[in-house]
Amino acid sequence: MRINGYYCRVFMLFTYTTFLVLEFVTRCSAIEVYHEWHVSLDTNVSPLNVNQSVIAINEMFPGPLINVTTNDVVHVNVFNNLDEPLLFTWHGIQQRLNSWQDGVSGTNCPILPHHNWTYVFQTKDQIGTFFYYPSIQFQKAAGGFGAIRVNNRDVIAVPFPKPEAEFDLLIGDWSTEDYKISKSMMRNKDVNSYAVPKFILMNGKGPYGNNLSKSFESFTVTRGKSYRFRISNVGNALSLNLRIQNHEMLLVETEGSYTNQILLDSLDVHIGQSYSVIVKTNQSEADYYIVASPKLTNTNDSSDLLGIGVLHYSNSTRGVTGPLPTGPDPFDVEFSRNQARSIRWNLTAGAARPNPQGSFNVSNVTLSHTFILLGSLEEISGLPLYAVNNVSYYTIGTPLKLADHFVNGSGVYQLDAFPHDSVNANASYGISVVSGKHKGWAEFVFKNKMNVMDTWHLDGFGFFLVGFGDGDWTPASRDTYNLVDPVVRSTVQVYPGGWTAVYAFLDNPGMWNLRSQVLKRWYLGQELYIRVFDADPDPAKERPPPENLLLCG
Ligand SMILES: *[C@@H]1O[C@H](CO)[C@@H](O)[C@H](O)[C@H]1NC(C)=O
Ligand SMILES: *[C@@H]1O[C@H](CO)[C@@H](O)[C@H](O)[C@H]1NC(C)=O
Ligand SMILES: *[C@@H]1O[C@H](CO)[C@@H](O)[C@H](O)[C@H]1NC(C)=O
Ligand SMILES: *[C@@H]1O[C@H](CO)[C@@H](O)[C@H](O)[C@H]1NC(C)=O
Ligand SMILES: *[C@@H]1O[C@H](CO)[C@@H](O)[C@H](O)[C@H]1NC(C)=O
Ligand SMILES: *[C@@H]1O[C@H](CO)[C@@H](O)[C@H](O)[C@H]1NC(C)=O
Ligand SMILES: *[C@@H]1O[C@H](CO)[C@@H](O)[C@H](O)[C@H]1NC(C)=O
Ligand SMILES: *[C@@H]1O[C@H](CO)[C@@H](O)[C@H](O)[C@H]1NC(C)=O
Ligand SMILES: *[C@@H]1O[C@H](CO)[C@@H](O)[C@H](O)[C@H]1NC(C)=O
Ligand SMILES: *[C@@H]1O[C@H](CO)[C@@H](O)[C@H](O)[C@H]1NC(C)=O
Ligand SMILES: *[C@@H]1O[C@H](CO)[C@@H](O)[C@H](O)[C@H]1NC(C)=O
Ligand SMILES: *[C@@H]1O[C@H](CO)[C@@H](O)[C@H](O)[C@H]1NC(C)=O
């Protein structure tokens, strides 16, 4: 294994005590992990008996698992065999000091068709369950996604017994329309008539028992053991409720934070969110249904819009039986909100480092910024667009990060022109970039006045999820915040007619994307960038551009 001296030097700056010498040695022997991906449109891997091109990686859909450990250095050499530019983003991987590898339009030039480019990033100080996908051109609707596991280093205790095995479970809605047609029509016409979800897939497979499915997902387990399921909602439009017939799920982790362990009959997983649950196979030898059903949507057992897989006990001789397990009323928002509120950080569990997760105490932080962000559907020059505070993000050819590096942003975007805590009276386009104070605490309040779910994701950071509320947010809403043990994650749902508040400690300089994770909202402009600027050019603070930096724009 090659040793990357850069990471050792960086760490040395922080390492003066003998206590950390062991830590230092472990880090300097960071493992390098290599992937070579050939990305193409492929009709063979389409999940349904529908002639549909799917974005496959090495002819696989979903793409290959990235299975790494804290501080590993991952190299992904991406060969773009699509007929369009391509970028991958690593959802939830914080890219510490290194927004150069974030893979969104504001940080990277796309990989052109018939070209390849190698991402190199470190899973620094992280553990947890994440996933990746293409970030531009609406390509995520056509697949290209896959699971990322960041395992704990051996020296760090995990707060639950080692399971018999781990399974990745990528659930998400799926449209059978060609993604290129969806994206061109959506831009011009009725945004709600295109890219409409028709199925819910599990690991890229259609529902069990559906005559359009080419196959269905099945997990083989041994009776009397425990299994870890790493669940992510890789979909584009729908929040999902997940459950397993006759089995409870012990929630243990979300997006890199160990949670207080709670037993659940069913779990709401919103778009872009990830969870780990432990399932005990303590029922009789049989096969059991695994069901993912949409929130805020009526379905019945014969609806296409149900993800259905199977938990197969190895000695079972009979297939699944009985009705599908029922979940909560999909329209019961209060149930969902209460479940979300009950997901707390386990303050005594270690995570990537030996110190407890909860050594960050947010009960007493001084906020340096408040961003109040309203996502909405607007119309500009007769075209439907999504906006934040009535500004729809306009994607330019020059990545903002490059503009910053070469010309300090000048002439490309106007820093802080975006209305960070109010809604403009008129809808407009904008290249929205706001300043985040380096090492300041930011409060973000996400508001949703529409009658559908919204989800927000921040690159570069985990945020402390301090509150959910119904109705309008006012400063008095802060009295309801949970500042004691809020969970840290990177993606959060906003209920119809409600708000969600998070705190983020902006200790990661760079250019960071904040976006709706609902794909059509993101694609049509519901995003902005947070520029966290550190005037110190010391590369130990922010990394220089990679040697293979692509230029464009
Ligand atoms: C699938 O559709 C493509 C064009 O969208 C067409 O070229 C191809 O022949 C079709 N394949 C089948 C098996 O129908
Ligand atoms: C993932 O990596 C861990 C740690 O190296 C290893 O124990 C496990 O077998 C790997 N799993 C897969 C599916 O590759
Ligand atoms: C493209 O792939 C080749 C190996 O086939 C590799 O040597 C080269 O570094 C890659 N190019 C980039 C820009 O990553
Ligand atoms: C929190 O983590 C600790 C340390 O690993 C563990 O012993 C404890 O059971 C966990 N508590 C809960 C409520 O999950
Ligand atoms: C598939 O199932 C649907 C009802 O679920 C039925 O209407 C249709 O005829 C079936 N198609 C085939 C080819 O069996
Ligand atoms: C499954 O069946 C085999 C063969 O009968 C037996 O050896 C094994 O113990 C059984 N496993 C379980 C979990 O019961
Ligand atoms: C099976 O395990 C669950 C926890 O996952 C527990 O609540 C339940 O009581 C157990 N059932 C039996 C039959 O042991
Ligand atoms: C199930 O829902 C579908 C629409 O999603 C409807 O067409 C069908 O009649 C319903 N079936 C039953 C048995 O209610
Ligand atoms: C809380 O804030 C006060 C005033 O800013 C400060 O004096 C105190 O040390 C802080 N306490 C903690 C635990 O950070
Ligand atoms: C967090 O800090 C507050 C005061 O600043 C203190 O009252 C509280 O006990 C601290 N909580 C933890 C878990 O350390
Ligand atoms: C670049 O912009 C920052 C403010 O965002 C400013 O502090 C700094 O002085 C600028 N640098 C140059 C070289 O203009
Ligand atoms: C955005 O501006 C338009 C006028 O251009 C206005 O009709 C609309 O209500 C505004 N949106 C919001 C959320 O205030």
XYZ file of C-alpha atoms and ligand atoms in Angstrom, residues 404 407-410 413 415-416 435 531 533-535, ligand 11:
27
model
C -12.523 31.532 -5.999
C -9.893 35.290 -9.239
C -11.264 35.272 -5.692
C -14.748 34.920 -7.135
C -14.729 38.330 -8.754
C -20.609 35.669 -8.574
C -20.944 37.164 -2.581
C -23.899 37.678 -0.243
C -20.521 33.698 3.432
C -18.514 29.815 1.109
C -13.398 31.263 3.796
C -10.166 30.986 5.699
C -7.657 33.692 4.803
C -10.771 37.415 -1.289
O -12.029 37.577 -0.675
C -12.015 37.642 0.746
C -13.414 37.866 1.251
O -14.255 36.883 0.843
C -11.135 38.778 1.213
O -11.063 38.723 2.617
C -9.763 38.626 0.626
O -8.984 39.745 0.975
C -9.841 38.538 -0.896
N -8.515 38.301 -1.431
C -8.012 38.976 -2.444
C -6.647 38.595 -2.892
O -8.660 39.826 -3.016
